[in-house]
XYZ file of C-alpha atoms in Angstrom:
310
model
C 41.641 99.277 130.271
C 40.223 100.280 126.609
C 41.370 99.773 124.001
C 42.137 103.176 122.950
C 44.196 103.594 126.641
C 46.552 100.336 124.769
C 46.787 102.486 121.669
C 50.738 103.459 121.578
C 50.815 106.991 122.045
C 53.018 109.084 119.568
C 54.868 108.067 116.133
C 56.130 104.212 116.907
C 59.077 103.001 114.608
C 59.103 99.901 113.424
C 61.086 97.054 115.093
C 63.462 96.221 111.536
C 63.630 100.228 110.686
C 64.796 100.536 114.510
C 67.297 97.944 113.613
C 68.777 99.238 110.479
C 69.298 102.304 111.731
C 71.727 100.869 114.668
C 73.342 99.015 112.591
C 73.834 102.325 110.248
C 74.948 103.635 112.598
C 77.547 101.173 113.902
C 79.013 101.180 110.329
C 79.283 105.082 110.290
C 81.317 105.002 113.667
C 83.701 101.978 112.049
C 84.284 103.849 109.017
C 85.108 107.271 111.428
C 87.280 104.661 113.225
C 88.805 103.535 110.051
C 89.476 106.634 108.301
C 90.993 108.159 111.627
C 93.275 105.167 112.356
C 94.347 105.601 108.290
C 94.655 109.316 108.434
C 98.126 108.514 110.930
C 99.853 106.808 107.653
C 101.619 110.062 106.397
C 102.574 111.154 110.164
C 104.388 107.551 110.784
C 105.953 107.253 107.338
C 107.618 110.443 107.377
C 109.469 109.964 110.628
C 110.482 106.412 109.086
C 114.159 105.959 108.386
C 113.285 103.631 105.610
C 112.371 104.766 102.043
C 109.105 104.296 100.915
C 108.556 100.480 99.217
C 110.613 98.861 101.963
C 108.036 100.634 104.323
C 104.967 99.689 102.260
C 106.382 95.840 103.030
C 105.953 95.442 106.465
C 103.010 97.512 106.533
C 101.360 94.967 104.500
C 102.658 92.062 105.701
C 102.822 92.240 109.379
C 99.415 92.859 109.734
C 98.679 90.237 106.995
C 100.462 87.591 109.648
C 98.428 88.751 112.215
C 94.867 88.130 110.267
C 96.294 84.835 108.730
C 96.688 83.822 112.437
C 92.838 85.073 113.842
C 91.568 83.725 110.688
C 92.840 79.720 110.995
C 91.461 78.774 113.503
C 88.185 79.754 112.442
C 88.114 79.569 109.187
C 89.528 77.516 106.169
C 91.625 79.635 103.812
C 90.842 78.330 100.215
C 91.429 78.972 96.534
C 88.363 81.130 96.595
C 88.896 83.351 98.615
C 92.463 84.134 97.344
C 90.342 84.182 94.174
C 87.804 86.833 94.978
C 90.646 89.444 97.155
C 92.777 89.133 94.188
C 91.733 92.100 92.435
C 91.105 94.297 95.934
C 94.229 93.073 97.060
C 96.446 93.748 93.801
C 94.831 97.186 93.675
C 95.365 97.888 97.570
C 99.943 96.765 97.117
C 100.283 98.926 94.382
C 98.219 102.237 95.721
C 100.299 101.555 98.859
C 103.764 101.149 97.155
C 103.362 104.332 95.474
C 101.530 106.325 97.997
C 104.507 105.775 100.531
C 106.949 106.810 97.923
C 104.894 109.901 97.421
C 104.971 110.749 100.165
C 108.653 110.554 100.923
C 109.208 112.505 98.103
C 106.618 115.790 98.145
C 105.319 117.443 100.684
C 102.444 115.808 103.451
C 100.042 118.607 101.958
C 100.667 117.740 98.704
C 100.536 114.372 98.509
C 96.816 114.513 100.434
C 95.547 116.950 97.810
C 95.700 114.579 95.030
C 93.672 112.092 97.654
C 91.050 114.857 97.648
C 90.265 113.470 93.747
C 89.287 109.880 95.691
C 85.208 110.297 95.679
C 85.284 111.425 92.146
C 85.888 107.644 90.922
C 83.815 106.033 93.676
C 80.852 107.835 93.373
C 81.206 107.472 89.426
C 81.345 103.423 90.607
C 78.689 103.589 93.275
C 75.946 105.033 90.216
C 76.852 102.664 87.238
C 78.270 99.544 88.959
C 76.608 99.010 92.084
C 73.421 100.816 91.077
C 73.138 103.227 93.979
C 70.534 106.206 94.020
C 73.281 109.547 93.825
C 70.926 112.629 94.072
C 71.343 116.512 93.313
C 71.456 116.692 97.103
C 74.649 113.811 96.910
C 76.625 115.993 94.748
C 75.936 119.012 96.643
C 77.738 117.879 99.680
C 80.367 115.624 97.860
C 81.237 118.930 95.645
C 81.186 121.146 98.693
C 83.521 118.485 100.861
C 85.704 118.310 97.816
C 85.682 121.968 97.593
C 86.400 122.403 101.519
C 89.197 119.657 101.233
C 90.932 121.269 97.896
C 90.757 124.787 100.456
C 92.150 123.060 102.943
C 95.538 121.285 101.645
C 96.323 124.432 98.952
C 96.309 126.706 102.556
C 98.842 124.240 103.621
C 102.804 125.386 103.966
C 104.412 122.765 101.706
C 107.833 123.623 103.574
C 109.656 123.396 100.360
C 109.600 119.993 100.091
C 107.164 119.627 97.311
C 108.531 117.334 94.180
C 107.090 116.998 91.200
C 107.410 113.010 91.312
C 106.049 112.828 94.067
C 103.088 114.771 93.221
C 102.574 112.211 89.917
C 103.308 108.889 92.267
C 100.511 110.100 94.922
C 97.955 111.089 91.503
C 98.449 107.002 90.465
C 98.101 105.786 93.987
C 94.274 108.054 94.212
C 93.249 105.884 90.943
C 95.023 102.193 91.610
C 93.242 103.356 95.539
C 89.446 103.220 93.598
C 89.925 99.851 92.313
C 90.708 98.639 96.143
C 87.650 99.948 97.076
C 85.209 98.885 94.034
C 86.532 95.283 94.162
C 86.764 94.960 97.925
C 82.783 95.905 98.156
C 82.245 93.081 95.499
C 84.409 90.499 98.020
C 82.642 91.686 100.712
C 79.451 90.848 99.482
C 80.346 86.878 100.261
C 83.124 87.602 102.828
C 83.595 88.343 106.297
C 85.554 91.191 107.278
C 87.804 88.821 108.852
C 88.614 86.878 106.036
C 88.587 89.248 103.424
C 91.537 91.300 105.262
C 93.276 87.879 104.799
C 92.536 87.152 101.491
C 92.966 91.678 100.664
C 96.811 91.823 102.968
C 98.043 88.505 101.215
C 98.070 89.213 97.956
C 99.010 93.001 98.805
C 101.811 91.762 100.313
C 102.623 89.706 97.304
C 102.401 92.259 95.195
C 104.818 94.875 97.293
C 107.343 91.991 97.624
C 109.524 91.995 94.566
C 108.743 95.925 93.971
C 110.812 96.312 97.219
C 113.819 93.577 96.293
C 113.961 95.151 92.917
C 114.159 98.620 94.316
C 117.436 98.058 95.910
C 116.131 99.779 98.863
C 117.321 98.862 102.108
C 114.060 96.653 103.364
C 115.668 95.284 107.348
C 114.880 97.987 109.988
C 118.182 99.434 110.607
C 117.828 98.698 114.867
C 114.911 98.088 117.169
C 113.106 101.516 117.351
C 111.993 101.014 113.496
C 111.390 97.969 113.787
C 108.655 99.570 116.589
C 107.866 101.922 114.234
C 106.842 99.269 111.565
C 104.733 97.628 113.462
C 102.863 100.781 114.796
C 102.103 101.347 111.103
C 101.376 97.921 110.258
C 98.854 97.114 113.313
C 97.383 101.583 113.214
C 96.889 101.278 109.941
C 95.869 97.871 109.328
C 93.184 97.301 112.090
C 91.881 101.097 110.109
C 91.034 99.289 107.081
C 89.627 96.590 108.577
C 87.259 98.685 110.269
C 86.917 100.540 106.556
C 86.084 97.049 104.941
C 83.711 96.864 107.433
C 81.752 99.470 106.834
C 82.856 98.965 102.869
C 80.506 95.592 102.964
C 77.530 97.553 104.542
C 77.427 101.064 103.437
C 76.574 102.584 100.049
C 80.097 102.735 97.942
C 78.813 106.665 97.557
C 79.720 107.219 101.533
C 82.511 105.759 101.871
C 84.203 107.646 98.940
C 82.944 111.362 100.602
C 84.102 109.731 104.283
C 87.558 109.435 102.517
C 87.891 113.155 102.478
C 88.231 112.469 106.317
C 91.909 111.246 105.574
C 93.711 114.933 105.104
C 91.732 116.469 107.783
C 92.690 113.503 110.289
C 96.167 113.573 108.310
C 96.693 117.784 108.864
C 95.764 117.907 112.784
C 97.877 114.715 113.353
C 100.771 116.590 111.346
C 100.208 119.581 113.786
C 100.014 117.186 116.691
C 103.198 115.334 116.121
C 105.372 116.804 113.043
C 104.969 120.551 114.415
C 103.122 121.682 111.017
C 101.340 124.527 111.590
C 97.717 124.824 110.065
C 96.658 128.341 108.723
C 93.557 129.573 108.563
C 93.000 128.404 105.267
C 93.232 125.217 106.367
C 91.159 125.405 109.673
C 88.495 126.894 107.136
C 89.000 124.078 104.947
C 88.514 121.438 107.550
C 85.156 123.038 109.182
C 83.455 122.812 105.568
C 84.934 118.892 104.907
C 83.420 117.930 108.322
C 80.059 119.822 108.234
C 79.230 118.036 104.344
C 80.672 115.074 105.746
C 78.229 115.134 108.330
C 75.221 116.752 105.984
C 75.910 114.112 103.427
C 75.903 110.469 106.199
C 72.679 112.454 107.407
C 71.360 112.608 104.235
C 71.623 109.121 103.050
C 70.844 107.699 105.859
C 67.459 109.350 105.552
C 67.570 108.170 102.006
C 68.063 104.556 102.876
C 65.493 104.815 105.269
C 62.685 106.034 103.532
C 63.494 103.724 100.299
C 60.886 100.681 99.712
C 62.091 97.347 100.988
């Protein structure tokens, strides 16, 4: 045999590019994951008997029980890392608090199309505090996702149920949401996934705690079906953002804020699934453009990543 018949025929990629790219793409299907599982939040909390801060509570804290418990056998929980998921998990109570009282108050479709502001601040974030590379190409598909969401939810049929407070509650839960993000991505840079969502659900759960007491709102489940129902939400939603954080401590902060945009499309087909919410046209428009930048966009960076210098 030559040496020219050992000669690899055809374009060979390296061994580390093949690599990165799998593990790209394992963190693009756990943020999908994530963002799906999430997306099920306004569907469970509307059916809930409970009023909004007494539902943010055991969402927080029964899954926080459940990490606490994978995490101590394993691993030591310490001042530090309480320390560095303060801020994330702060950020992450309050965004919850008020985005469950939003949306108890306005209408599903409203209180998504304030979420459809969410990139805006993380992108803004990803360029001048993590130093990532955002393009002409990046705000192409980010404005034409935004664009497709903002289609999507205003085609929406409120009901009649759209309130004013609600519609300012969900508007501070998009900006408290950012800070969950930016600060989680800085924890996650020295934490496992894990452990941060021990660290994030503790002090989130701290930080709903008296909100709830204070509220006067009735915070026991009432009998055994909401008591179900809690900890649907609490294990749906908070295995989701432990597959987000995942992704969060791997992926460019720009991605992950356009891959929130998934949350009202996951939020309006589950609402037509379960809550017998019709979707219009409009909407089914709306949806087709979110997913196809979505997709443009992850295809786009990845490509980016790929062909950047080591």
């Amino acid at each position: 045999m030559t040496a020219a018949d050992q000669t690899p025929k055809g374009p060979m990629q390296p061994k580390a590019a093949v690599v990165d790219a799998r593990a790209a793409a394992i963190s693009v299907g756990a943020l999908a994951v994530g963002m799906t599982l999430a997306s099920a939040t306004p569907v469970l909390v509307a059916g809930a008997s409970l009023e909004g801060l007494a539902v943010s509570l055991w969402r927080l804290w029964i899954p926080a029980v459940v990490f606490a418990a994978i995490t101590a056998g394993r691993h030591r929980h310490s001042w530090t890392l309480l320390r560095l998921t303060a801020r994330a998990g702060i950020c992450f109570g309050g965004a919850t608090a008020l985005y469950f009282s939003a949306v108890q108050l306005t209408s599903v479709a409203n209180a998504t199309l304030i979420t459809v502001m969410q990139p805006l601040p993380l992108v803004i974030a990803a360029r001048f505090m993590f130093s990532e590379r955002i393009g002409v190409p990046d705000l192409g598909w980010i404005a034409l996702a935004l664009g497709g969401a903002t289609v999507m939810v205003l085609s929406a049929d409120s009901g009649g149920t759209a309130d004013i407070r609600g519609d300012l509650i969900a508007a501070g839960a998009t900006v408290v949401s950012a800070g969950y993000f930016i600060f989680g991505k800085r924890a996650r840079a020295t934490l496992d996934t894990d452990v941060f969502m021990t660290g994030l659900l503790f002090w989130a759960g701290l930080t709903i705690a008296p909100i709830a007491l204070i509220s006067g709102q009735d915070v026991v489940p009432p009998d055994g079906e909401e008591w179900l129902r809690m900890t649907a939400l609490g294990f749906i939603v908070g295995f989701g953002h432990m597959f987000i954080n995942f992704a969060n401590g791997r992926l460019p902060l720009a991605v992950l804020g356009v891959f929130q945009l998934f949350v009202p499309v996951g939020a309006a087909l589950m609402a037509w699934a379960f809550l017998d919410q019709s979707i219009t046209t409009g909407q089914g428009v709306g949806i087709a453009v979110v997913v196809i930048a979505l997709t443009s966009h992850t295809r786009y960076s990845a490509r980016m990543r790929a062909a950047a210098p080591a």
